[in-house]
PDB file of C-alpha atoms and ligand atoms in Angstrom:
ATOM      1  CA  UNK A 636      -1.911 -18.691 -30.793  1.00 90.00           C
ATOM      2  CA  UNK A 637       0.422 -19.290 -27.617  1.00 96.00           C
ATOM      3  CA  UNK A 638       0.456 -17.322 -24.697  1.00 97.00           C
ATOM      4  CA  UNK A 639       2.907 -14.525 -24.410  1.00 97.00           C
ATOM      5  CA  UNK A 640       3.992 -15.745 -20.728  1.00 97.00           C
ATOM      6  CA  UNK A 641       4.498 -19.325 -21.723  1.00 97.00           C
ATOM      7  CA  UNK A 642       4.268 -21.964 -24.225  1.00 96.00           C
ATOM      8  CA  UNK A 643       0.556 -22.631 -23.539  1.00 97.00           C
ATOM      9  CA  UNK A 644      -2.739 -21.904 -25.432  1.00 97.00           C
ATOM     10  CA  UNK A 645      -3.913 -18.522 -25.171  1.00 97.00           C
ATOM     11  CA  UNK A 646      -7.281 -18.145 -24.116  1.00 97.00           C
ATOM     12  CA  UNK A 647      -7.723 -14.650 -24.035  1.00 97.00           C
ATOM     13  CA  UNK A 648      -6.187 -11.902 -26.946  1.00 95.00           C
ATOM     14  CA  UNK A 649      -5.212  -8.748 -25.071  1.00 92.00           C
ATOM     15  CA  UNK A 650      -3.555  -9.253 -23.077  1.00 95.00           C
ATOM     16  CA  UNK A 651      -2.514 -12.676 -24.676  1.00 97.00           C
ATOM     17  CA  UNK A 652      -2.682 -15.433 -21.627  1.00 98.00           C
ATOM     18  CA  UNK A 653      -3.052 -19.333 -21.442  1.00 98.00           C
ATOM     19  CA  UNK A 654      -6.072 -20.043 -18.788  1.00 98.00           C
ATOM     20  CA  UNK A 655      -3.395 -20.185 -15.651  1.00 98.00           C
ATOM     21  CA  UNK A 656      -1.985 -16.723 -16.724  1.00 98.00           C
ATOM     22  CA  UNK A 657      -5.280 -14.980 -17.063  1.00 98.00           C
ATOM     23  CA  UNK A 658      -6.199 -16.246 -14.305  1.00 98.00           C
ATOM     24  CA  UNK A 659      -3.433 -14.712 -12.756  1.00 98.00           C
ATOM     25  CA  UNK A 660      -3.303 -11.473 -14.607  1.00 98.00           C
ATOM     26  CA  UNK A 661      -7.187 -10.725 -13.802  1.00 98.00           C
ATOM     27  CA  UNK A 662      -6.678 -11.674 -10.064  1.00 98.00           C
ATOM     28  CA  UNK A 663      -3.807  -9.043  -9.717  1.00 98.00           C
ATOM     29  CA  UNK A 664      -5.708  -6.676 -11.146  1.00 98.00           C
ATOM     30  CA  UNK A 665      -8.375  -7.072  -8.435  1.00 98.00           C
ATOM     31  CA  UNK A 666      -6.295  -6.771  -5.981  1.00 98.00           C
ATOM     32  CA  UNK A 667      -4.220  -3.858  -7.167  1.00 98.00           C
ATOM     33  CA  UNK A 668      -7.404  -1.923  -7.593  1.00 98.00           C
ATOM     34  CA  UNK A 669      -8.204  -2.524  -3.945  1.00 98.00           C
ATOM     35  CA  UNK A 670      -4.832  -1.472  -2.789  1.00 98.00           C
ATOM     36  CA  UNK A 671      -4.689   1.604  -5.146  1.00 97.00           C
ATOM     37  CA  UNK A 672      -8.403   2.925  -4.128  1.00 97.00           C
ATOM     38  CA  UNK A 673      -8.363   1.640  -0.511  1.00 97.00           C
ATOM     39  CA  UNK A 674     -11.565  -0.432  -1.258  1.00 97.00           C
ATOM     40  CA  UNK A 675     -10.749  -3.095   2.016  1.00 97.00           C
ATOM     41  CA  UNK A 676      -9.065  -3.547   4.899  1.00 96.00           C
ATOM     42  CA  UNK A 677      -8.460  -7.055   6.849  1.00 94.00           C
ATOM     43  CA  UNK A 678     -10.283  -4.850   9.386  1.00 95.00           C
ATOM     44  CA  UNK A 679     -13.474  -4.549   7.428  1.00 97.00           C
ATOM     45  CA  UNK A 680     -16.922  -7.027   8.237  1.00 97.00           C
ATOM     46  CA  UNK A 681     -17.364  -7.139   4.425  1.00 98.00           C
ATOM     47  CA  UNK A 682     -20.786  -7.990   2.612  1.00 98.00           C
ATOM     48  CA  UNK A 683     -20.602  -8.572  -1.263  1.00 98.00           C
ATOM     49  CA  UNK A 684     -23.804  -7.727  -2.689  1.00 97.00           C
ATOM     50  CA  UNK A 685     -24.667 -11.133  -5.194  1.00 96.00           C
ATOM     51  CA  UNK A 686     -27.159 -11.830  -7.873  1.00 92.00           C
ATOM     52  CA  UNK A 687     -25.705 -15.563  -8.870  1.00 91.00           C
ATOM     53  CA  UNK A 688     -24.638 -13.797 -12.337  1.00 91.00           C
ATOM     54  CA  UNK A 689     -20.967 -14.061 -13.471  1.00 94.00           C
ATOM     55  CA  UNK A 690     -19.732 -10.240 -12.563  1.00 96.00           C
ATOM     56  CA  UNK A 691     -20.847 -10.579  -8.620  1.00 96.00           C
ATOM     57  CA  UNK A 692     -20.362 -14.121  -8.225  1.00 96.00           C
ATOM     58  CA  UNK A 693     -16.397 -13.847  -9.858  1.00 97.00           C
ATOM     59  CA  UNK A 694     -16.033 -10.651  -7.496  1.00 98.00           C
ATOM     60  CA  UNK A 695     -17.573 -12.820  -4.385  1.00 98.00           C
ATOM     61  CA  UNK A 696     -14.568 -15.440  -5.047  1.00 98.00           C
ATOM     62  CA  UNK A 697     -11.977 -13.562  -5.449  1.00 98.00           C
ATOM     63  CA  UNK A 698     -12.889 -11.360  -1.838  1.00 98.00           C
ATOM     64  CA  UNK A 699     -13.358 -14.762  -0.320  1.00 97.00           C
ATOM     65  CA  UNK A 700      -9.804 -15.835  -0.889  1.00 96.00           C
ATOM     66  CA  UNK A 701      -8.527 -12.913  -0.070  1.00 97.00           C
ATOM     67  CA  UNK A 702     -11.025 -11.696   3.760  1.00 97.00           C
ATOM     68  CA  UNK A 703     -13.874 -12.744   5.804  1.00 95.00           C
ATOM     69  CA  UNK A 704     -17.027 -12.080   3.364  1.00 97.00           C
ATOM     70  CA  UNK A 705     -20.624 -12.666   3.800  1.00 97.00           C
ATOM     71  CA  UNK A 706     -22.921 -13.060   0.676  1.00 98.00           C
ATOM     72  CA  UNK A 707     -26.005 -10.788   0.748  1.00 97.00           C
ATOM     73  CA  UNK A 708     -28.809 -11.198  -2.407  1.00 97.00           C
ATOM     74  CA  UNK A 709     -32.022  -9.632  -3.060  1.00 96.00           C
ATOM     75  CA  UNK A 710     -34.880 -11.870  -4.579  1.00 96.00           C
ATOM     76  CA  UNK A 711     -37.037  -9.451  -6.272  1.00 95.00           C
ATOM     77  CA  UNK A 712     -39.329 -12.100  -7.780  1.00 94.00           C
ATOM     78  CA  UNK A 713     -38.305 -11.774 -11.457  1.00 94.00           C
ATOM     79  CA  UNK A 714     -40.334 -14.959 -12.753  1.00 91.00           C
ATOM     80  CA  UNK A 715     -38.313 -17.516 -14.766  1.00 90.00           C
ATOM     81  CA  UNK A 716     -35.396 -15.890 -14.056  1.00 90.00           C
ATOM     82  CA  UNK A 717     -34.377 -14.768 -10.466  1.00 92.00           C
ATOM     83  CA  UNK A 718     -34.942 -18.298  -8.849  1.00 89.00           C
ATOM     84  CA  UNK A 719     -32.581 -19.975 -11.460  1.00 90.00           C
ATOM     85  CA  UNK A 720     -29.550 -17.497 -10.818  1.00 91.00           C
ATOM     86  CA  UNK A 721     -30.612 -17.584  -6.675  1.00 93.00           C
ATOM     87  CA  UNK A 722     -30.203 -21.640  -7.145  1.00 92.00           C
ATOM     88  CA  UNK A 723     -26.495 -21.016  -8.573  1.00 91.00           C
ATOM     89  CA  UNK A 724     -25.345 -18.894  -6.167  1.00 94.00           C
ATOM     90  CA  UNK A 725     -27.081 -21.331  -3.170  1.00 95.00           C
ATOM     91  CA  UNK A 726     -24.607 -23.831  -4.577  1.00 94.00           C
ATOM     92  CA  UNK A 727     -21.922 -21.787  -5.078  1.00 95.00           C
ATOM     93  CA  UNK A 728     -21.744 -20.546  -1.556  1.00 96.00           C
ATOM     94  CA  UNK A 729     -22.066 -24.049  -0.541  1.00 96.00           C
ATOM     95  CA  UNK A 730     -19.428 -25.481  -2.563  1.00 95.00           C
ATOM     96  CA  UNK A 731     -17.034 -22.308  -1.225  1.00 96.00           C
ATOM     97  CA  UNK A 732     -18.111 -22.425   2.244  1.00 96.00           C
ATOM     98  CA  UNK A 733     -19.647 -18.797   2.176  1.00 97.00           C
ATOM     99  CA  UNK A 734     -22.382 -17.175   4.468  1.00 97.00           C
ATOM    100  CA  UNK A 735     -25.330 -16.380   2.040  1.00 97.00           C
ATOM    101  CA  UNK A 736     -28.405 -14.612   3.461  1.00 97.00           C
ATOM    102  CA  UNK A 737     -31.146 -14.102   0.680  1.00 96.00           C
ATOM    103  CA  UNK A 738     -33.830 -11.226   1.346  1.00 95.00           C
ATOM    104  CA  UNK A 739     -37.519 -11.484  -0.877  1.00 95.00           C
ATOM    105  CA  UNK A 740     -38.441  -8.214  -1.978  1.00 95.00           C
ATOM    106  CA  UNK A 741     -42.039 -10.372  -1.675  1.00 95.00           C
ATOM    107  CA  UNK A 742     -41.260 -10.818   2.446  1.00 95.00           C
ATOM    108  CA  UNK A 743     -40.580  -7.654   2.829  1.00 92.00           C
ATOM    109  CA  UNK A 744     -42.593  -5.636   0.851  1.00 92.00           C
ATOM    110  CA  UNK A 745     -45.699  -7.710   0.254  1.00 91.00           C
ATOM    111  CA  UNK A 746     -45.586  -7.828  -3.501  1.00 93.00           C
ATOM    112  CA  UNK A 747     -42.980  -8.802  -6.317  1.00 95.00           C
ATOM    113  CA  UNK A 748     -41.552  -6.906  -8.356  1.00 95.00           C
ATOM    114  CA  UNK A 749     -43.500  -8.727 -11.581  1.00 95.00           C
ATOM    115  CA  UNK A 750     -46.464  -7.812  -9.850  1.00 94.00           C
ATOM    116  CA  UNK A 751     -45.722  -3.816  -8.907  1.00 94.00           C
ATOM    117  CA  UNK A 752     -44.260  -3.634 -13.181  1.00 94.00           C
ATOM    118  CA  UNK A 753     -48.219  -5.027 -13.754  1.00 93.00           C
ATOM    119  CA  UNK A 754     -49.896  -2.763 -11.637  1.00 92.00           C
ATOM    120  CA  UNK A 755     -48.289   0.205 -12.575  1.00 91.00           C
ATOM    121  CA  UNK A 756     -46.513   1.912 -15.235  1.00 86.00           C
ATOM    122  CA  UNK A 757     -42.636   1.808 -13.883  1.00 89.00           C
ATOM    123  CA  UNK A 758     -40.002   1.232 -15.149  1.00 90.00           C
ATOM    124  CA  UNK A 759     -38.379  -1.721 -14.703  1.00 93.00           C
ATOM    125  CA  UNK A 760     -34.909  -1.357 -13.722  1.00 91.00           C
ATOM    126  CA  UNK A 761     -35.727   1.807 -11.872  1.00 90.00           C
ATOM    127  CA  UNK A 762     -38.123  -0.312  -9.723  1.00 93.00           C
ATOM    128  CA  UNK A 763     -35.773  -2.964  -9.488  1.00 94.00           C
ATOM    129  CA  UNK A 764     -32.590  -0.456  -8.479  1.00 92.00           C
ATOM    130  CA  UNK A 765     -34.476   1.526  -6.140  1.00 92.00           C
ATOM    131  CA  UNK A 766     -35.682  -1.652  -4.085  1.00 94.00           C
ATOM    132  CA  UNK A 767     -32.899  -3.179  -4.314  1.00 94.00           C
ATOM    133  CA  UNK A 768     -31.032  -0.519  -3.326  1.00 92.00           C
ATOM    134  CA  UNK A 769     -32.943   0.000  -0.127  1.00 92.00           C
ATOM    135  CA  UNK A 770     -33.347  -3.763   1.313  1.00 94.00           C
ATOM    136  CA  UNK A 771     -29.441  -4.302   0.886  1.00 95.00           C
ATOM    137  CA  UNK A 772     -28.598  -1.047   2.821  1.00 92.00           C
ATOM    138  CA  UNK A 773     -30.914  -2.027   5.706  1.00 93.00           C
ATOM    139  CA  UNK A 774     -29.710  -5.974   5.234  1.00 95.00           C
ATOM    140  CA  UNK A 775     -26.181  -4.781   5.085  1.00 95.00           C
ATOM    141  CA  UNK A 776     -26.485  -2.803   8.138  1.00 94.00           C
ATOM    142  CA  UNK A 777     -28.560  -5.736   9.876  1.00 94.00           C
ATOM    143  CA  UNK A 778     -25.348  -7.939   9.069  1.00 96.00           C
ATOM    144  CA  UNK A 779     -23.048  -5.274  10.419  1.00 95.00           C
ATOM    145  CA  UNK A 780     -21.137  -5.030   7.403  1.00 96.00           C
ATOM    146  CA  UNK A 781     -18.431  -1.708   7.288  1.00 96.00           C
ATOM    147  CA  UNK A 782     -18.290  -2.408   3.509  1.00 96.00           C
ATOM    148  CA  UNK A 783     -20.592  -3.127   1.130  1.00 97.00           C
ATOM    149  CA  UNK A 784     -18.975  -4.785  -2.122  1.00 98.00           C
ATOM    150  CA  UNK A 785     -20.539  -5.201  -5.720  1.00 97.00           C
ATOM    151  CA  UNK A 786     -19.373  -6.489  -8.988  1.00 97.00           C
ATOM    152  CA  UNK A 787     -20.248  -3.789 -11.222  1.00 97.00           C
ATOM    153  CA  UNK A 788     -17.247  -3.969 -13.816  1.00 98.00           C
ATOM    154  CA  UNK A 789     -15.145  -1.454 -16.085  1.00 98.00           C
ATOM    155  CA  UNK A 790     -18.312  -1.615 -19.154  1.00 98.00           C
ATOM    156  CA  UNK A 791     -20.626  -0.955 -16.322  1.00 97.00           C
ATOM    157  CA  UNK A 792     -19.007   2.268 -15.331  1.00 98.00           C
ATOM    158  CA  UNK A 793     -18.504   3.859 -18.693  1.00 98.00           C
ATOM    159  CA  UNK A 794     -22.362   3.014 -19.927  1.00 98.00           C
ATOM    160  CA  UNK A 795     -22.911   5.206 -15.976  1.00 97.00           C
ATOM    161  CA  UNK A 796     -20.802   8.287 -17.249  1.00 98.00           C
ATOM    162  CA  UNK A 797     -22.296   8.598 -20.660  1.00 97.00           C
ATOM    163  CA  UNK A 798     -25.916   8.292 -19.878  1.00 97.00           C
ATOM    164  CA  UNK A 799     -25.332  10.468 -17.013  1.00 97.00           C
ATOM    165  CA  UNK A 800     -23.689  12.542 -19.813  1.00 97.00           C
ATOM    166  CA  UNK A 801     -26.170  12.129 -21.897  1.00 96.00           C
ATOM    167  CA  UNK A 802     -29.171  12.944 -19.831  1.00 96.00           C
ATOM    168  CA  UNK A 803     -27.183  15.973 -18.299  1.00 97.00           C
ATOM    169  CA  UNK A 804     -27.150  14.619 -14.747  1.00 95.00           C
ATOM    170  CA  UNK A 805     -23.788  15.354 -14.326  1.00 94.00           C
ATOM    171  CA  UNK A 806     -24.167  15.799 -10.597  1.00 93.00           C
ATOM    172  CA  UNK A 807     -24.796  11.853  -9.970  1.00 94.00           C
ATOM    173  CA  UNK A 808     -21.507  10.910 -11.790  1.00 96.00           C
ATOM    174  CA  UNK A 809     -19.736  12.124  -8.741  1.00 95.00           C
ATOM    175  CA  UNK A 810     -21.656   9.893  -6.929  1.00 93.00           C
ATOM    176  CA  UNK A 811     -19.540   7.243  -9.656  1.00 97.00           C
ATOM    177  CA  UNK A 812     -16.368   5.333  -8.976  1.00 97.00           C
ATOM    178  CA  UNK A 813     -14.322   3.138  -7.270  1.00 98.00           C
ATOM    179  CA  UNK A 814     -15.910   3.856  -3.995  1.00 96.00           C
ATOM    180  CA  UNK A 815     -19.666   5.343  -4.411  1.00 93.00           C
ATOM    181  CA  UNK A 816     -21.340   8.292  -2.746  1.00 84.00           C
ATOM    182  CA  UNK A 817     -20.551  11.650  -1.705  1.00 82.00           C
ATOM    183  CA  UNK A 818     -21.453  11.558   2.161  1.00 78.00           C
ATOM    184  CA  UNK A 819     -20.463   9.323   4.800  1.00 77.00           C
ATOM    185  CA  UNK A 820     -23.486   8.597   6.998  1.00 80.00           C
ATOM    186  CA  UNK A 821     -23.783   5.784   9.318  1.00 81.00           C
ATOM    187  CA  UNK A 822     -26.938   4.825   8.132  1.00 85.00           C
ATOM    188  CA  UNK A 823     -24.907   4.175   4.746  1.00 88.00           C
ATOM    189  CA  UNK A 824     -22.769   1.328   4.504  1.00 92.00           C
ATOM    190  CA  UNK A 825     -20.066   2.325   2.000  1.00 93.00           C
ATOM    191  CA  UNK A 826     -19.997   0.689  -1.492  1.00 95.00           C
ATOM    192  CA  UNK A 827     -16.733  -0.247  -2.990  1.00 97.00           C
ATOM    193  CA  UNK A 828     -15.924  -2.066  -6.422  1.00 98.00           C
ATOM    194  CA  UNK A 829     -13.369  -4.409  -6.680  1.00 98.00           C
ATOM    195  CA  UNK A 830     -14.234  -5.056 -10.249  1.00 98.00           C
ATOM    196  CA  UNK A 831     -14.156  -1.478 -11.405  1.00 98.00           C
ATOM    197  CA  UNK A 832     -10.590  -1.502 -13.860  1.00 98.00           C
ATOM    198  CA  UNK A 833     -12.062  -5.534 -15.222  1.00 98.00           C
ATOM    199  CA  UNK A 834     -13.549  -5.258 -18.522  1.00 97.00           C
ATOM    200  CA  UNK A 835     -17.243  -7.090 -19.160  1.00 96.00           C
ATOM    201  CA  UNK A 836     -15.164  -9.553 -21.706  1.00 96.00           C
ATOM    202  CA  UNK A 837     -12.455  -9.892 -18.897  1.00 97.00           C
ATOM    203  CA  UNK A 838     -14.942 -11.203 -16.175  1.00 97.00           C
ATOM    204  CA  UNK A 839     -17.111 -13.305 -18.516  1.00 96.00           C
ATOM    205  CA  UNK A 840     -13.961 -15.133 -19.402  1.00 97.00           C
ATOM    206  CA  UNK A 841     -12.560 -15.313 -15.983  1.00 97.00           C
ATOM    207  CA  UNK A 842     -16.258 -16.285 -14.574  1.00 96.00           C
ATOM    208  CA  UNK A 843     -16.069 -19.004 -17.660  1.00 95.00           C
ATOM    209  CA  UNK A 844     -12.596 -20.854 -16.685  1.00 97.00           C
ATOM    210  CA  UNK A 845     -13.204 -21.040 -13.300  1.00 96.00           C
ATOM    211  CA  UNK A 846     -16.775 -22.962 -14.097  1.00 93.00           C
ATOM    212  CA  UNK A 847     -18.536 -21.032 -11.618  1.00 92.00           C
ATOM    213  CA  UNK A 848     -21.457 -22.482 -12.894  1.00 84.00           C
ATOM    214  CA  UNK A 849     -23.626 -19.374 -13.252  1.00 84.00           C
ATOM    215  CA  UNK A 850     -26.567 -18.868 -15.962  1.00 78.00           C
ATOM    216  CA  UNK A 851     -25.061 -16.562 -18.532  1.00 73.00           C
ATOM    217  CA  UNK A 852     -28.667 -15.432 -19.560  1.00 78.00           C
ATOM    218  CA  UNK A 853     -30.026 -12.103 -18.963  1.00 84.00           C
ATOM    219  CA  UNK A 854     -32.886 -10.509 -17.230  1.00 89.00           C
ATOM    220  CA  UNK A 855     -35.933 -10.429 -19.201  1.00 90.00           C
ATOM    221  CA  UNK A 856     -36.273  -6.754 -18.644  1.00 91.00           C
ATOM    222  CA  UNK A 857     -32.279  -5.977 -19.393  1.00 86.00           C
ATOM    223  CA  UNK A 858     -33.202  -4.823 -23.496  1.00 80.00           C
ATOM    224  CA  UNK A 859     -36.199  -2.365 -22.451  1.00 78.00           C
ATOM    225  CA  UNK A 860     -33.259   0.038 -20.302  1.00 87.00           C
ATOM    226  CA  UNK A 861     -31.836   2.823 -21.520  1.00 92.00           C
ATOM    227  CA  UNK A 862     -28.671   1.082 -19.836  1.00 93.00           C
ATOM    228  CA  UNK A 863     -28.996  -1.059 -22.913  1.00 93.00           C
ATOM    229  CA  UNK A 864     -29.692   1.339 -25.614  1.00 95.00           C
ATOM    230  CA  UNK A 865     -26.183   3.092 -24.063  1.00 96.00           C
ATOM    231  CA  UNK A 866     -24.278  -0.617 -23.976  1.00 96.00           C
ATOM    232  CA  UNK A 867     -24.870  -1.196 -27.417  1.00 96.00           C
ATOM    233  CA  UNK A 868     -23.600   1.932 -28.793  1.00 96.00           C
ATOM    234  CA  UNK A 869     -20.242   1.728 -26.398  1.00 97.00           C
ATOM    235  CA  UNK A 870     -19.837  -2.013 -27.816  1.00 97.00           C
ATOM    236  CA  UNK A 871     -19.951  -0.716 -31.325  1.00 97.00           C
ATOM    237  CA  UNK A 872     -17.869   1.758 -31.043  1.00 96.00           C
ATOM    238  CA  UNK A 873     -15.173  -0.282 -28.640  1.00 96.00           C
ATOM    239  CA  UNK A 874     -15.449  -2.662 -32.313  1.00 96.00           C
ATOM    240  CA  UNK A 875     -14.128  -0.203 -34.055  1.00 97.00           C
ATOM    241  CA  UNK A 876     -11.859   1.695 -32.008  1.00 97.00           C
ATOM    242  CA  UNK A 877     -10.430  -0.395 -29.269  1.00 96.00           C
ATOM    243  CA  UNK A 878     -10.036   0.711 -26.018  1.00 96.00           C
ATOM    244  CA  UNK A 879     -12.494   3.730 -26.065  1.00 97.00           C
ATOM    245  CA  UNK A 880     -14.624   1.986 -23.080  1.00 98.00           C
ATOM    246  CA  UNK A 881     -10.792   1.968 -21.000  1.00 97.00           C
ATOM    247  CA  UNK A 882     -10.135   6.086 -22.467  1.00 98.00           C
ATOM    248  CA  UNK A 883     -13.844   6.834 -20.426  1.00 98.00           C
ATOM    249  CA  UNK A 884     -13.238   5.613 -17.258  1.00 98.00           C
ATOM    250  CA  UNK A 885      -9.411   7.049 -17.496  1.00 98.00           C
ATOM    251  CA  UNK A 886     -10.540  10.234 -18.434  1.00 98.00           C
ATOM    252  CA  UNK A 887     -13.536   9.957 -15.681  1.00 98.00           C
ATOM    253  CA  UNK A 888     -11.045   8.875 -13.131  1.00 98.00           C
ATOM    254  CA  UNK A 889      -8.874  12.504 -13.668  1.00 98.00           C
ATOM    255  CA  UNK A 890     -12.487  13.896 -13.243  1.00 97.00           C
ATOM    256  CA  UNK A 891     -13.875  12.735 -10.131  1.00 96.00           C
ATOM    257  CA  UNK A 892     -12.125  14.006  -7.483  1.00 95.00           C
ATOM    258  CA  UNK A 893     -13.266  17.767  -8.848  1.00 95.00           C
ATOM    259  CA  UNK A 894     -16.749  16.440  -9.508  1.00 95.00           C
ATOM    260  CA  UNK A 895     -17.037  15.087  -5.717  1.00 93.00           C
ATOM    261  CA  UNK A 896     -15.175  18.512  -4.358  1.00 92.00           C
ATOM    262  CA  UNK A 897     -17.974  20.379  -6.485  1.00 92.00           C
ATOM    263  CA  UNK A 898     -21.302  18.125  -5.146  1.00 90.00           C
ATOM    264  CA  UNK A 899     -20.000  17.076  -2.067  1.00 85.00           C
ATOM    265  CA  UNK A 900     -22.488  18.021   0.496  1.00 77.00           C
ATOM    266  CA  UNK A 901     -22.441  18.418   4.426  1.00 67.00           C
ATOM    267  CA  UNK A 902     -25.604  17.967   4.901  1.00 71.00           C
ATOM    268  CA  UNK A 903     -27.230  14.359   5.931  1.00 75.00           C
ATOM    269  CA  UNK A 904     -30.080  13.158   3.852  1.00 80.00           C
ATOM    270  CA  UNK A 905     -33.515  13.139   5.535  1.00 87.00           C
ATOM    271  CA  UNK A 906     -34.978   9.778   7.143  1.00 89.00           C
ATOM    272  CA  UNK A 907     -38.076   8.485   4.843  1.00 91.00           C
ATOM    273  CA  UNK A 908     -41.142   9.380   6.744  1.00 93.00           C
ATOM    274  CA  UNK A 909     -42.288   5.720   6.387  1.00 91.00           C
ATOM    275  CA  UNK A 910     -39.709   3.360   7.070  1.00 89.00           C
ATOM    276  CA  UNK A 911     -36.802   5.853   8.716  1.00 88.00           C
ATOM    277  CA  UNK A 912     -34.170   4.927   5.961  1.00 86.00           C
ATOM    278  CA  UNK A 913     -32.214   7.725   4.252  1.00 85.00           C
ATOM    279  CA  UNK A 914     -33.409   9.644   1.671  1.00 87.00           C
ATOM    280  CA  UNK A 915     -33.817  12.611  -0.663  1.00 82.00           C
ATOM    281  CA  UNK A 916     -37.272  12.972  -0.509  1.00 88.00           C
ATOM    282  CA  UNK A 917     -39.459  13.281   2.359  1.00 92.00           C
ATOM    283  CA  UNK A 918     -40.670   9.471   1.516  1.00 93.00           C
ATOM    284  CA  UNK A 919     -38.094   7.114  -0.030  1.00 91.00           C
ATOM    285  CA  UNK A 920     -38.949   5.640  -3.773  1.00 91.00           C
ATOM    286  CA  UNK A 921     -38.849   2.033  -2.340  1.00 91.00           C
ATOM    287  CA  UNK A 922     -41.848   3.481  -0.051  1.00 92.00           C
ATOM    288  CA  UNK A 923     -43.689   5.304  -2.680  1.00 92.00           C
ATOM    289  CA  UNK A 924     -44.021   1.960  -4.518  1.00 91.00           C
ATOM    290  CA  UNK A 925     -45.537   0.195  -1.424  1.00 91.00           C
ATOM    291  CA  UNK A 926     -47.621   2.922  -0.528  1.00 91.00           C
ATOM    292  CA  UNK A 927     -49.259   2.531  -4.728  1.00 89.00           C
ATOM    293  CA  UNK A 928     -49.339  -1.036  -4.424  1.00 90.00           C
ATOM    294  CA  UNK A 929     -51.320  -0.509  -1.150  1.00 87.00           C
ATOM    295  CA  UNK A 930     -54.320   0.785  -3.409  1.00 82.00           C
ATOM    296  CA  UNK A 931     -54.538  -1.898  -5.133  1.00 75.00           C
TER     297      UNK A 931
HETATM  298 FE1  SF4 B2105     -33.456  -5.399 -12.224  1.00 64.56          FE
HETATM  299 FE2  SF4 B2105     -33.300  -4.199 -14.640  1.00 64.56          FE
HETATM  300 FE3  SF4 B2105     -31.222  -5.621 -13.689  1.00 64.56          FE
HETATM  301 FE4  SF4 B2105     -33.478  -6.864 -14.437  1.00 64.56          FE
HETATM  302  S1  SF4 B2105     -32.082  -5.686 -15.779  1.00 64.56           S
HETATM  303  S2  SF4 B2105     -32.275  -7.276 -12.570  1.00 64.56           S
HETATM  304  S3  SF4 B2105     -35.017  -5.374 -13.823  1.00 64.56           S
HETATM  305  S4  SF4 B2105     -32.059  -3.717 -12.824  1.00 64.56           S
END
């Protein structure tokens, strides 16, 4: 099969491109959705939030060719895993020349988060988001950063709306899209996603011809998430009718500006009562979990 741009071997099906076109193609993309959304400015101290997997590290290139970025991950002591996709990214930022800080959930916090899913009876990836959420806020801030960059994709968005759908939790989809949140607050740094119009196949195969060198194995935890449960279903039922994942986060898109005018709030979240960060709750989750592991 030859490339619909040239006489090359096509690499990817739809569209049809040789590696050098893809390449291309999925780059354009990137940047179109930044200029279209208003994710970055040559203005902006940018941070790009990095696990070493192939969505965050391909979105950490591309922002590096393009601005100034610094690299900020979280270790949050996943054993077996964690410290082999930290390695990659150590020696892809040295390879590329990029400013990587890495900050232990372990340092910080006093325990992994292995040890806080063995002590008690959370869930994983709600553990995991909620302190990972709160040490790259305050790390983002430390670093100064006006924008906060991740690499969550187009597959990663629609499996968002539906099992906010799904759960009826409508009100944190407006939270959703290219740029997150509903508040501006300086103690927020505002997220942005460069990735968000790239399909999951789109980055693995851009992530792959570059040779970025990343693990493509998953978290030991990833199949036990209702994320999962959700990402299955949309991948069965992209097989058999194309382009359904694409018709979500279209549809979403005509959406969200009513959803944010509807939940948009004035009001500033609280400051945790422990540690001063924002929150919704007098103490904030990340805080809750330190304050149970302190009994043991
Ligand atoms: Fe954390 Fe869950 Fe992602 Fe694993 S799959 S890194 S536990 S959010």
């Amino acid at each position: 099969m030859k490339c619909s741009k040239c006489s090359q071997r096509a690499v990817f099906g739809n569209p049809r491109y040789c590696k050098d076109h893809f390449i291309r193609y999925l780059e354009a993309k990137v940047r179109k959705t930044i200029k279209d959304y208003r994710l970055l400015t040559n203005k902006d101290r940018i941070v790009v939030a990095v696990s070493g997997g192939k969505d965050s590290t391909s979105c950490l290139y591309m922002l590096s060719k393009w601005y100034q970025v610094t690299a900020l991950a979280i270790d949050e002591g996943i054993a077996g895993y964690r410290s082999v996709t930290l390695e990659d990214l150590k020696r892809f930022c040295a390879k590329h020349q990029i400013r990587l800080t890495i900050c232990s959930v372990r340092d910080e916090y006093g325990f992994t988060l292995d040890a806080l899913l063995n002590k008690t009876k959370e869930k994983p990836c709600t553990a995991c988001g909620a302190l990972r959420r709160h040490l790259i806020n305050k790390y983002a801030r430390k670093l100064k950063a006006t924008k906060l960059a991740t690499g969550h994709n187009l597959d990663d968005e629609a499996q968002s709306v539906l099992m906010n759908l799904f759960r009826n939790q409508v009100q944190l989809s407006a939270r959703l899209g290219p740029v997150t949140g509903l508040i501006s607050d300086r103690r927020f740094i505002p997220r942005v996603k460069p990735l968000y119009l790239c399909s999951e196949k789109e980055i693995t195969t851009y992530a792959y011809l570059m040779d970025f060198g990343v693990h493509f194995a998953e978290c030991p935890f990833t199949g036990s998430s209702y994320r999962a449960t959700v990402c299955d279903l949309l991948n069965e039922y992209e097989g058999a009718h194309p382009g359904t994942k694409r018709n979500i986060i279209k549809s979403f898109l005509k959406m969200l500006p009513g959803l944010k005018a509807r939940y948009r709030t004035s009001q500033a979240p609280q400051s945790c009562q422990r540690c001063g960060e924002p929150s919704a709750q007098a103490m904030c989750k990340a805080c809750q979990f330190i304050v149970k592991m302190e009994k043991y």
